[in-house]
PDB file of C-alpha atoms in Angstrom:
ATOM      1  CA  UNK A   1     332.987  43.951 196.076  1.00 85.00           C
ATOM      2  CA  UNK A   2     330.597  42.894 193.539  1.00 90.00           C
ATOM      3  CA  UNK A   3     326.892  42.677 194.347  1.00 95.00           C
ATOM      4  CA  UNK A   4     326.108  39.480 193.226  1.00 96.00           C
ATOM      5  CA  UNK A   5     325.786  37.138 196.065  1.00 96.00           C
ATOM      6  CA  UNK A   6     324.787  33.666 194.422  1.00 97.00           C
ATOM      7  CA  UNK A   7     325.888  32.627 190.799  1.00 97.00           C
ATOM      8  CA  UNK A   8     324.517  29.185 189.418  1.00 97.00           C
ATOM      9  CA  UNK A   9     323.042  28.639 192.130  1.00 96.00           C
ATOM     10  CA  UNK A  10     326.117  28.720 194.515  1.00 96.00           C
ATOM     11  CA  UNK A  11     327.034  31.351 197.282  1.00 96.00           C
ATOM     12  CA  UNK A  12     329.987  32.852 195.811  1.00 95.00           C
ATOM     13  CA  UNK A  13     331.722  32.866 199.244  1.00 93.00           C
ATOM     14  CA  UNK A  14     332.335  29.252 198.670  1.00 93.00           C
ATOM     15  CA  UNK A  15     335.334  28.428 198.274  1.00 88.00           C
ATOM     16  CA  UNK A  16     335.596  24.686 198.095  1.00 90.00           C
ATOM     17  CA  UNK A  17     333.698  24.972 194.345  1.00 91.00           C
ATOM     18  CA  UNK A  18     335.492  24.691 191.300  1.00 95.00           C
ATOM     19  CA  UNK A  19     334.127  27.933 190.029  1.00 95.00           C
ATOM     20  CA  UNK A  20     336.155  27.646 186.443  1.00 95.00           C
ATOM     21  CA  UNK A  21     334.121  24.560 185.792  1.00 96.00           C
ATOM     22  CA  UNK A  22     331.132  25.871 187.274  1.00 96.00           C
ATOM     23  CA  UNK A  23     330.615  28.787 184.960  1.00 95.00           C
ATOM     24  CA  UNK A  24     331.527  26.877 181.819  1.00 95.00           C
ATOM     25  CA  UNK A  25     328.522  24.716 182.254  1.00 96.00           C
ATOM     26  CA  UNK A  26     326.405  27.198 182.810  1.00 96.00           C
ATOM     27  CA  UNK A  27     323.806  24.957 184.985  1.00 96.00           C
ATOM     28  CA  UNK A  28     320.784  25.756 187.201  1.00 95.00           C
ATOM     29  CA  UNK A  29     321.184  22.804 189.790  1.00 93.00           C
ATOM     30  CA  UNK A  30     317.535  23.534 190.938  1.00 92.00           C
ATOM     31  CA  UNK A  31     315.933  23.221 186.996  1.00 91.00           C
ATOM     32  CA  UNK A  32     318.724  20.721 185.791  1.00 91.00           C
ATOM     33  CA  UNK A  33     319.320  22.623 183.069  1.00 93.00           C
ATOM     34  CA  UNK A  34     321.101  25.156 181.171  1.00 95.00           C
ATOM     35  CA  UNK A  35     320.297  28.685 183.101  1.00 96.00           C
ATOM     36  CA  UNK A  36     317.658  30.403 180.692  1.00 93.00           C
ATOM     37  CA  UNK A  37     318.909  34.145 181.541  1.00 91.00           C
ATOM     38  CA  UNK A  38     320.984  34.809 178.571  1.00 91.00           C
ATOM     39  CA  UNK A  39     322.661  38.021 177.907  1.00 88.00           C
ATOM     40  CA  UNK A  40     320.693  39.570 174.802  1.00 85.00           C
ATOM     41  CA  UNK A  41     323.697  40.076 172.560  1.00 86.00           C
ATOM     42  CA  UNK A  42     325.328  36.140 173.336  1.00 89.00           C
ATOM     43  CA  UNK A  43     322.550  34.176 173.685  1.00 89.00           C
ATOM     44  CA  UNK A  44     325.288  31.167 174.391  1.00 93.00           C
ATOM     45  CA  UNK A  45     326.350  32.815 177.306  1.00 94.00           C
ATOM     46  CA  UNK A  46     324.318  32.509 180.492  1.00 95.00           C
ATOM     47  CA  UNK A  47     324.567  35.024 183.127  1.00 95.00           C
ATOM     48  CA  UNK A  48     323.578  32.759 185.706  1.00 96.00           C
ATOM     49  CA  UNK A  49     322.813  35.006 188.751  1.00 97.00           C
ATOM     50  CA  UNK A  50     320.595  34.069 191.221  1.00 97.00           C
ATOM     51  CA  UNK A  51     320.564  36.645 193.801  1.00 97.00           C
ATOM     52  CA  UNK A  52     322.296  40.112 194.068  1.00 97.00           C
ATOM     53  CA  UNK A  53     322.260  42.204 196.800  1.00 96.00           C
ATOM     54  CA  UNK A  54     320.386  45.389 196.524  1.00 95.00           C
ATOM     55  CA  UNK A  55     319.117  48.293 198.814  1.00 89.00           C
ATOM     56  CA  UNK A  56     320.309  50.563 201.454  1.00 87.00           C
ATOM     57  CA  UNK A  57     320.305  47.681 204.030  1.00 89.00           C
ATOM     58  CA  UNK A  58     322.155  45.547 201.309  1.00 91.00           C
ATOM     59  CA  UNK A  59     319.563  43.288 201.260  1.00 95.00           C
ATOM     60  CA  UNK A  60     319.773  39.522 199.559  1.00 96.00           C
ATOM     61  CA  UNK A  61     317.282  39.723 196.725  1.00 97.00           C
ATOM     62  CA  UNK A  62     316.108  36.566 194.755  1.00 98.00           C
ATOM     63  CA  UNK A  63     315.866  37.805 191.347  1.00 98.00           C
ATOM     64  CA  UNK A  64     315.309  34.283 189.494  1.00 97.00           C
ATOM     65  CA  UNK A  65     312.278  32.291 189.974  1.00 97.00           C
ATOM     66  CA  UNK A  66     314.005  28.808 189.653  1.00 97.00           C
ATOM     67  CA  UNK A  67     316.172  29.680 192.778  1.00 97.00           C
ATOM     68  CA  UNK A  68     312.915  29.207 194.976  1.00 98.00           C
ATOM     69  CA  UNK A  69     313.286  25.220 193.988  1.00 97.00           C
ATOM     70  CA  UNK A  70     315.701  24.718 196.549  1.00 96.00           C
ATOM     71  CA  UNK A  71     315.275  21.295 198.119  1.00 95.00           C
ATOM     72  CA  UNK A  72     311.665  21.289 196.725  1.00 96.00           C
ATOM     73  CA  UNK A  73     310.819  22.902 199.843  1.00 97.00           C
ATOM     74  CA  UNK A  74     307.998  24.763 198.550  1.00 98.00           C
ATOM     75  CA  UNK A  75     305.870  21.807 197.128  1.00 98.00           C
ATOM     76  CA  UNK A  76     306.636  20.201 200.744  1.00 98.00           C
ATOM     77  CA  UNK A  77     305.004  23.144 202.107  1.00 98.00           C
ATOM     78  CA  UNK A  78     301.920  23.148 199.999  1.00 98.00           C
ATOM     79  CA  UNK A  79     301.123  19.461 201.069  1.00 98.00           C
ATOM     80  CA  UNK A  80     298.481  19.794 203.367  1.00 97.00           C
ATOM     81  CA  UNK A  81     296.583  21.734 200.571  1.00 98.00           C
ATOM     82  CA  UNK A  82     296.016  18.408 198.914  1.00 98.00           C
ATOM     83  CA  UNK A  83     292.555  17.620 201.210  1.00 96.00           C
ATOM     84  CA  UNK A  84     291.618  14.853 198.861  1.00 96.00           C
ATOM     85  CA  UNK A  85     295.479  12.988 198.924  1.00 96.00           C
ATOM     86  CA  UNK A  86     295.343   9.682 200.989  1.00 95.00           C
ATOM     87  CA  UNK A  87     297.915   7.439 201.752  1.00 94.00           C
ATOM     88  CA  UNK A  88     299.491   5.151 198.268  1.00 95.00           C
ATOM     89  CA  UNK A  89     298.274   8.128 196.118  1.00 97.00           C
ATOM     90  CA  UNK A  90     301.563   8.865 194.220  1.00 97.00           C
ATOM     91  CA  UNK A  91     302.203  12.636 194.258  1.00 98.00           C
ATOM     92  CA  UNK A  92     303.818  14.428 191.044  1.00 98.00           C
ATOM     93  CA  UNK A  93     304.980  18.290 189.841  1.00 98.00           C
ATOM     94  CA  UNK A  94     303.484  19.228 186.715  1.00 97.00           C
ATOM     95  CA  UNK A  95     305.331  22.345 185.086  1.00 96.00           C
ATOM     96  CA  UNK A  96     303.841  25.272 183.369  1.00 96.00           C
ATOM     97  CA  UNK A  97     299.610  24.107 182.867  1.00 95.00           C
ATOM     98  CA  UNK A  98     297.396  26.267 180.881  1.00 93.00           C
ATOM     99  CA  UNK A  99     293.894  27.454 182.910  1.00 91.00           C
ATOM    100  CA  UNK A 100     291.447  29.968 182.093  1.00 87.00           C
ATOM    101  CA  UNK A 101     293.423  33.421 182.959  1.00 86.00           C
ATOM    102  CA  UNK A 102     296.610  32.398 182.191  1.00 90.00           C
ATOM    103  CA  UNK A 103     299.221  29.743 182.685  1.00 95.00           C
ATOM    104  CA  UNK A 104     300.022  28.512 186.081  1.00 97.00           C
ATOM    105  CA  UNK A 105     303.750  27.252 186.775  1.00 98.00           C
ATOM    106  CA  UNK A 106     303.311  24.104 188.883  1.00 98.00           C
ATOM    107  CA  UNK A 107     300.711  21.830 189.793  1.00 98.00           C
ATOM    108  CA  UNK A 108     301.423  19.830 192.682  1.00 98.00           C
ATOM    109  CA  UNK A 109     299.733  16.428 191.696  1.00 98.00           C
ATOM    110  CA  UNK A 110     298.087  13.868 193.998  1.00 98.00           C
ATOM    111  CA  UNK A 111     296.983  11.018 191.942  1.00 97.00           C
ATOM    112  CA  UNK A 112     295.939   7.073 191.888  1.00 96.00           C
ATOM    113  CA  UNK A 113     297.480   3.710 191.743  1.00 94.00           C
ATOM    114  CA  UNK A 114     296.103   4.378 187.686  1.00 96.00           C
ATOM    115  CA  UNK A 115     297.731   8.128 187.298  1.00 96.00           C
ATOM    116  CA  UNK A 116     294.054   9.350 187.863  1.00 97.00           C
ATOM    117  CA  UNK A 117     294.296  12.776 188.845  1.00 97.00           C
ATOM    118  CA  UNK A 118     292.921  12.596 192.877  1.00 97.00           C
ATOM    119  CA  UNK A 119     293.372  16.344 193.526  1.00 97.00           C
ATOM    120  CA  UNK A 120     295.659  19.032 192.958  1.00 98.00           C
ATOM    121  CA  UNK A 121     297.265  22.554 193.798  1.00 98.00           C
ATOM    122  CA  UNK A 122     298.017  25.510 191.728  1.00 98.00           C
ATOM    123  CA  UNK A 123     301.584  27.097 192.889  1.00 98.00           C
ATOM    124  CA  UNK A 124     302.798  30.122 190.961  1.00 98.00           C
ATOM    125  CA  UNK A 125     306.569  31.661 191.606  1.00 98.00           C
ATOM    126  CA  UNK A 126     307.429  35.124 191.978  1.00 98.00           C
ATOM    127  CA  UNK A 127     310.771  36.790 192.056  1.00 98.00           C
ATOM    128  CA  UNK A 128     312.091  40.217 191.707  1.00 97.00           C
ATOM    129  CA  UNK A 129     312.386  41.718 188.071  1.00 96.00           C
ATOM    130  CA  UNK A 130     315.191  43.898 187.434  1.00 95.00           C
ATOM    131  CA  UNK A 131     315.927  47.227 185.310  1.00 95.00           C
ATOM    132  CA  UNK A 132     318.684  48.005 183.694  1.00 94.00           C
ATOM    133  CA  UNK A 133     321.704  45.265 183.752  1.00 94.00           C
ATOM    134  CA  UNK A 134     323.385  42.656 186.077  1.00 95.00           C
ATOM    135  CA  UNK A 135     326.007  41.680 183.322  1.00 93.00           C
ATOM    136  CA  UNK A 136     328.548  44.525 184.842  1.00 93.00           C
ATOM    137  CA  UNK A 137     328.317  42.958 188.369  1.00 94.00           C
ATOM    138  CA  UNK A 138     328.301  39.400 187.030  1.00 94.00           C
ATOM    139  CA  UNK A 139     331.949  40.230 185.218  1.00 93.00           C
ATOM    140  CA  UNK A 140     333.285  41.873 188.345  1.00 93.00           C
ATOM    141  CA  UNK A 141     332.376  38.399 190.531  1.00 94.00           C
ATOM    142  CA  UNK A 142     334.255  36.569 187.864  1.00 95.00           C
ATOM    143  CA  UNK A 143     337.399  38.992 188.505  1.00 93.00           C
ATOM    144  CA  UNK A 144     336.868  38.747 192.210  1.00 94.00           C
ATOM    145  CA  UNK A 145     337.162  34.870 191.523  1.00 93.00           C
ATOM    146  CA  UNK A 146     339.994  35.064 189.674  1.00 93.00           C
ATOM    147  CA  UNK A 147     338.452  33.928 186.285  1.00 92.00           C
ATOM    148  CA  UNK A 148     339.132  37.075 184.429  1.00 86.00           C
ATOM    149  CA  UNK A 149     342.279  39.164 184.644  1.00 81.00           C
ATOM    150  CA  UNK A 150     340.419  42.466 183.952  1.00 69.00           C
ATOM    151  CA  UNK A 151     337.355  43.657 182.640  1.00 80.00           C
ATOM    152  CA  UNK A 152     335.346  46.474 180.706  1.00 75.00           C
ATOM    153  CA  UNK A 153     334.518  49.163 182.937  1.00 78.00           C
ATOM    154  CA  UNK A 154     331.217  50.063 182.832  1.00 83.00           C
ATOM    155  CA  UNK A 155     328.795  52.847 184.922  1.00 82.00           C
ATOM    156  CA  UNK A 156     325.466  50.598 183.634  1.00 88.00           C
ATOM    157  CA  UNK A 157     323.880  48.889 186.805  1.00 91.00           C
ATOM    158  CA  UNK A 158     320.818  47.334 188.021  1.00 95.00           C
ATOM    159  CA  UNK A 159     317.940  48.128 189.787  1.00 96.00           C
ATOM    160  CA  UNK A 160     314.837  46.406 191.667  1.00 96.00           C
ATOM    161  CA  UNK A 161     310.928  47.097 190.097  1.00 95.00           C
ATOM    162  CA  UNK A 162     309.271  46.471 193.011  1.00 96.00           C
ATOM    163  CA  UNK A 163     306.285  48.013 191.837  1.00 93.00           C
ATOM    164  CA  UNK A 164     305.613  46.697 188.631  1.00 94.00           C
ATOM    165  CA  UNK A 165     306.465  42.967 190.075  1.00 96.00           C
ATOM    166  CA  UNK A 166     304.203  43.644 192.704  1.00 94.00           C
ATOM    167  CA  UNK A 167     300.970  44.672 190.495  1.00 92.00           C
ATOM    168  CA  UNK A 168     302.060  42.341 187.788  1.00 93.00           C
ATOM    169  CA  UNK A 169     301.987  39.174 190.116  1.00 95.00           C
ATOM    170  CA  UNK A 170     298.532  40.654 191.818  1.00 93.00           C
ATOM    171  CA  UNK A 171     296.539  40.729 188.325  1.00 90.00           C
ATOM    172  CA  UNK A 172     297.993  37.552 187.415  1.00 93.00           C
ATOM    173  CA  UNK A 173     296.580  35.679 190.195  1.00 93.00           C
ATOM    174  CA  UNK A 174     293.247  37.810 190.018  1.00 89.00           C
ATOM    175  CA  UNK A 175     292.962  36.343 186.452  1.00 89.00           C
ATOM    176  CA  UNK A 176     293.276  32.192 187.746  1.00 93.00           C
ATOM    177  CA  UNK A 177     291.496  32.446 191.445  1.00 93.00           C
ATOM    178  CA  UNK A 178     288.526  32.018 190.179  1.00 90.00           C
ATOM    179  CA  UNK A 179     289.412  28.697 188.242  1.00 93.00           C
ATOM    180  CA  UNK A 180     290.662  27.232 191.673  1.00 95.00           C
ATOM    181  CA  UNK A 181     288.061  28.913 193.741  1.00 94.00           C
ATOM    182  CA  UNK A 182     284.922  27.268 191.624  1.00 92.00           C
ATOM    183  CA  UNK A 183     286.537  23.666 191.795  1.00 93.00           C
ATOM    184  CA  UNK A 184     287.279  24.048 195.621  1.00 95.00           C
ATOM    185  CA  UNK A 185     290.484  23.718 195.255  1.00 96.00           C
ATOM    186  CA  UNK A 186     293.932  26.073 196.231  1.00 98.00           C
ATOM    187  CA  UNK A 187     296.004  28.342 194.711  1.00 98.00           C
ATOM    188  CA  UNK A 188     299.880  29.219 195.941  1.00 98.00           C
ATOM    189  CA  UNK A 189     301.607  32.320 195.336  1.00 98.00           C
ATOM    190  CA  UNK A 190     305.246  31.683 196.463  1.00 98.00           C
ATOM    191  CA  UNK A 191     307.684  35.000 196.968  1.00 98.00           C
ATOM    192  CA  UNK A 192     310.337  36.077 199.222  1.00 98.00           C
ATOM    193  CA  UNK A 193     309.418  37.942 202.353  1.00 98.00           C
ATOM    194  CA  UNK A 194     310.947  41.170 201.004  1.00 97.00           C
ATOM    195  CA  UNK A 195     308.426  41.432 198.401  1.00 97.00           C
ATOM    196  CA  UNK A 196     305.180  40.590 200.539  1.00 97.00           C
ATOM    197  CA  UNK A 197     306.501  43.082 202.640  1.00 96.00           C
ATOM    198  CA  UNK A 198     305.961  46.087 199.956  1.00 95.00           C
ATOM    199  CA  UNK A 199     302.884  44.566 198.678  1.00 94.00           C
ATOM    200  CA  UNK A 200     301.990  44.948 202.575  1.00 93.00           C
ATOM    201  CA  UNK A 201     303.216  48.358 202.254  1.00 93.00           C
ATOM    202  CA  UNK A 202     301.539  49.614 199.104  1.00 91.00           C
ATOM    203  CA  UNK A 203     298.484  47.791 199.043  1.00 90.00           C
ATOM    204  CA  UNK A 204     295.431  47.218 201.591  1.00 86.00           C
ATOM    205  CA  UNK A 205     295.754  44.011 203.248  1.00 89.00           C
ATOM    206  CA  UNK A 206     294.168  44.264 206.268  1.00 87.00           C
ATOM    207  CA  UNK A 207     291.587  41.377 205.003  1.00 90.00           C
ATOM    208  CA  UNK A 208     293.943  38.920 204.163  1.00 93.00           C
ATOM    209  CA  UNK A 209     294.049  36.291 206.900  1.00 94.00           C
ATOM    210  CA  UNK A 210     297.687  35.921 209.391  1.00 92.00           C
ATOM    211  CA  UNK A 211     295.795  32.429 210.081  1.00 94.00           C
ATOM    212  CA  UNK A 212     295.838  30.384 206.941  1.00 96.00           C
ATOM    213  CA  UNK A 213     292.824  29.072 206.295  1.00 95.00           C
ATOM    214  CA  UNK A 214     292.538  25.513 204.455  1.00 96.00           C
ATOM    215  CA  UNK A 215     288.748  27.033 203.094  1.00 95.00           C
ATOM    216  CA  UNK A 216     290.271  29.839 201.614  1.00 97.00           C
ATOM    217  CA  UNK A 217     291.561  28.893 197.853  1.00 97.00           C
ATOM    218  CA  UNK A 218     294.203  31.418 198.032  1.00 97.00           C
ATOM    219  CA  UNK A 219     297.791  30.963 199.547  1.00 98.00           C
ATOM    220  CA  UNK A 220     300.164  33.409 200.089  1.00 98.00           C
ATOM    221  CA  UNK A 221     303.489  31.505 200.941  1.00 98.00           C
ATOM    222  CA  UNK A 222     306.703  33.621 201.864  1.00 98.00           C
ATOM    223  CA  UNK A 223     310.621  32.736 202.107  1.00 98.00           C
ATOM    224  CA  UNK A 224     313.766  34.240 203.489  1.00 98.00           C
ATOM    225  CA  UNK A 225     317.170  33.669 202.889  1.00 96.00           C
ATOM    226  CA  UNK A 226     319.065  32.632 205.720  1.00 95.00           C
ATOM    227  CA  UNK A 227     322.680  32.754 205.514  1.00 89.00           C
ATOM    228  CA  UNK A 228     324.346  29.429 206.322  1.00 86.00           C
ATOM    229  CA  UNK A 229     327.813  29.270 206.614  1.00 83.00           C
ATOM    230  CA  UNK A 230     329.171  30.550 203.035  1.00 86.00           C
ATOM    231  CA  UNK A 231     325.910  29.572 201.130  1.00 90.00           C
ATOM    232  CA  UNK A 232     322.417  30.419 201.401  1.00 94.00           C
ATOM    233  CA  UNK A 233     319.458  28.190 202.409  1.00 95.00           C
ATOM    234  CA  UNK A 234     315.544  28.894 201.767  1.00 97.00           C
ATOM    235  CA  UNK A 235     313.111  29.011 204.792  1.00 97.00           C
ATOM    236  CA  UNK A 236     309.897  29.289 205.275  1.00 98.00           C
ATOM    237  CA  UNK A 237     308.834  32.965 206.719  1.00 97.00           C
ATOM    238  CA  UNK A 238     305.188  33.396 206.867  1.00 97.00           C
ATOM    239  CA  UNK A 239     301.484  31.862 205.350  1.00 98.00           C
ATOM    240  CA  UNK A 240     298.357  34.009 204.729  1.00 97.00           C
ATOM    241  CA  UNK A 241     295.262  33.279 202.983  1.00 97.00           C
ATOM    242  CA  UNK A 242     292.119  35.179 201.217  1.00 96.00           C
ATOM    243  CA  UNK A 243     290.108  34.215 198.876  1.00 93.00           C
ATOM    244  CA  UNK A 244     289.119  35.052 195.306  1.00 90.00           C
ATOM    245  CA  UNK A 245     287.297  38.484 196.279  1.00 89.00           C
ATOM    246  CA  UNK A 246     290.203  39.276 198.802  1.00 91.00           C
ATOM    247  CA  UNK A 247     292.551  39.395 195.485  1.00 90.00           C
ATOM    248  CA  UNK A 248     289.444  41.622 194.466  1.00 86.00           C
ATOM    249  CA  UNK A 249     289.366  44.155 197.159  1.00 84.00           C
ATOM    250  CA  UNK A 250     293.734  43.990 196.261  1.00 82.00           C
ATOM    251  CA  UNK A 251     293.293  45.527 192.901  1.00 77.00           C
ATOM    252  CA  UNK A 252     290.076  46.499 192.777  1.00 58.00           C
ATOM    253  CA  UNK A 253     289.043  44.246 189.412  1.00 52.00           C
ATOM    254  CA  UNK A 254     286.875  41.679 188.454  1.00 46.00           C
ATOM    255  CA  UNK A 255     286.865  38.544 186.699  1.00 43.00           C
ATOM    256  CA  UNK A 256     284.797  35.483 185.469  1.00 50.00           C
ATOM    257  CA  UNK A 257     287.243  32.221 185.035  1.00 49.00           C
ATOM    258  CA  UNK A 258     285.339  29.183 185.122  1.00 55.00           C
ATOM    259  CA  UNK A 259     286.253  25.799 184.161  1.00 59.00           C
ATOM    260  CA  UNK A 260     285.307  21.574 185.081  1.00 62.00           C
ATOM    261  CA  UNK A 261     287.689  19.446 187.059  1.00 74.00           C
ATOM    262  CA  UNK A 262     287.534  16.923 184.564  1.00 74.00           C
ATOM    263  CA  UNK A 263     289.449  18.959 182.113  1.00 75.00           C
ATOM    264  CA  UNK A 264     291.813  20.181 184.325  1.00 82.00           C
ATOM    265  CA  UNK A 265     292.286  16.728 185.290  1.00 84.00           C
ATOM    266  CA  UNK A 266     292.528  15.531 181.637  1.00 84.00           C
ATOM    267  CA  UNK A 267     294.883  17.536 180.705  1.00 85.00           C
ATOM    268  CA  UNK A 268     297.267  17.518 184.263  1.00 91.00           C
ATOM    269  CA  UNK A 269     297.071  13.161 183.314  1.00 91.00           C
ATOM    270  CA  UNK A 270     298.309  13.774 179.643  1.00 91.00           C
ATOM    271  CA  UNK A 271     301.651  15.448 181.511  1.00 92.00           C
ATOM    272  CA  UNK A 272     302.131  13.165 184.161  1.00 94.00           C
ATOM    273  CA  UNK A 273     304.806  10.646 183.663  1.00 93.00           C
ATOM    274  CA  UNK A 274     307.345   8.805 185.550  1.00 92.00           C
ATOM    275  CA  UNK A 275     309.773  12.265 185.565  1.00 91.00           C
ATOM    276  CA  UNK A 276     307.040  13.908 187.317  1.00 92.00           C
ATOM    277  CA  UNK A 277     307.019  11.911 190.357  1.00 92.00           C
ATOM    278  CA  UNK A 278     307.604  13.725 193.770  1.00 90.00           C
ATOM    279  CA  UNK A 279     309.168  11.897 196.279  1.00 82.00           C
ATOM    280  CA  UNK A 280     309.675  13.370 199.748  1.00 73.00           C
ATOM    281  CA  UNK A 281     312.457  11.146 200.640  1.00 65.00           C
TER     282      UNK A 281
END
């Protein structure tokens, strides 16, 4: 059985897809668009997978960020971190926003009858990076589902870098707490439970709060798969909060990010537009 458990987005236990069609477009339902993960050496072809299965307990692991845009579920969940949103502000997702320390990969948007930016919150995605290559296991789920007749044998795999996705994701956010922290406003990290488990496991985190706070500025949001059925649906597992010197006390760094409102504001209006809009309904 091949180890890839969800390809372009869909479970491949379904059965009622046309998965012939479905691999010739090559789309990422959650991004509506063409899945970025190319293979190297076709960069027409997309390899499409979104989870693979991994581990001695054959655990589901997420290994592409845009898979955590299920349902939107994660900008649902970061509501109540917009303190300054009242009731006819129109709320928006703003992709990929340059701060000091780095570039953040959403801004949830609350804003005014006049697109005036209201308030705001920072939510960065993190998945699992892989070594080696998927492609081999991608070409044996196209076999299993009768696409291809037969296929290059090959003894290259895949494997899971928990540790250098772990300390990658920790500097990152050490680098743009500050930003949110000095404008009093909140920061998201969104994973899957599997990996706040090892950064639980390999780094101290006895300060972070199992209360989310709404004072702290930063958000530690984590999701499970839950098997529904033959697909896969994205729930909500656990909150925790710290703030800017609790990311500190993580990796044992420092850093000096400081920046107005106003031009964070400026330049969240200049992206907002009417294909930004969030609607909850």
């Amino acid at each position: 059985m091949s180890r890839v458990k969800e390809l372009f987005t869909v479970s491949v236990e379904n059965k009622n897809i046309d998965w012939n069609a479905l691999v010739q477009q090559q789309q990422c339902n959650y991004s509506q668009k063409k899945c970025f993960k190319v293979r190297k050496s076709q960069a027409d072809i997309s390899i499409g997978t979104c989870v693979v299965e991994y581990g001695k307990d054959n655990r589901d692991i997420i290994i592409c960020p845009h898979r955590l845009l299920e349902r939107k579920q994660i900008f649902v969940d970061c509501l109540h971190l917009l303190t300054s949103h009242i009731p006819g502000n129109e709320l928006h997702i703003v992709p990929e926003v340059s701060i000091p320390g780095g570039s953040v990969d959403y801004f949830l948007v609350s804003t005014d009858a006049d697109r005036n930016v209201t308030d705001f919150v920072g939510i960065e995605l993190q998945t699992m990076d892989t070594t080696g290559t998927v492609w081999p296991e991608r070409e044996k789920t196209l076999k299993e589902l009768g696409l291809k007749n037969s296929i290059e044998q090959s003894d290259k795999s895949y494997g899971i870098n928990w540790k250098m996705t772990a300390k990658t994701i920790l500097v990152q956010l050490h680098h743009k707490i500050n930003t949110f922290e000095n404008l009093n406003k909140h920061f998201v990290l969104v994973i899957q439970d599997c990996l706040l488990e090892y950064i639980k496991s390999e780094f101290s985190f006895d300060h972070i709060s199992l209360h989310p706070l709404i004072g702290d500025s930063m958000h530690f949001h984590s999701y499970a798969l839950k098997k529904e059925y033959d697909n896969y649906k994205l729930v909500l597992a656990g909150r925790y909060s710290t703030k800017s010197d609790g990311i500190s006390k993580l990796l044992g760094l420092n850093a000096n990010s400081n920046v107005e409102f106003d031009e964070i504001a400026k330049l969240l209006k200049s992206k907002i537009s009417d294909s930004t809009v969030f609607s909850i309904v």
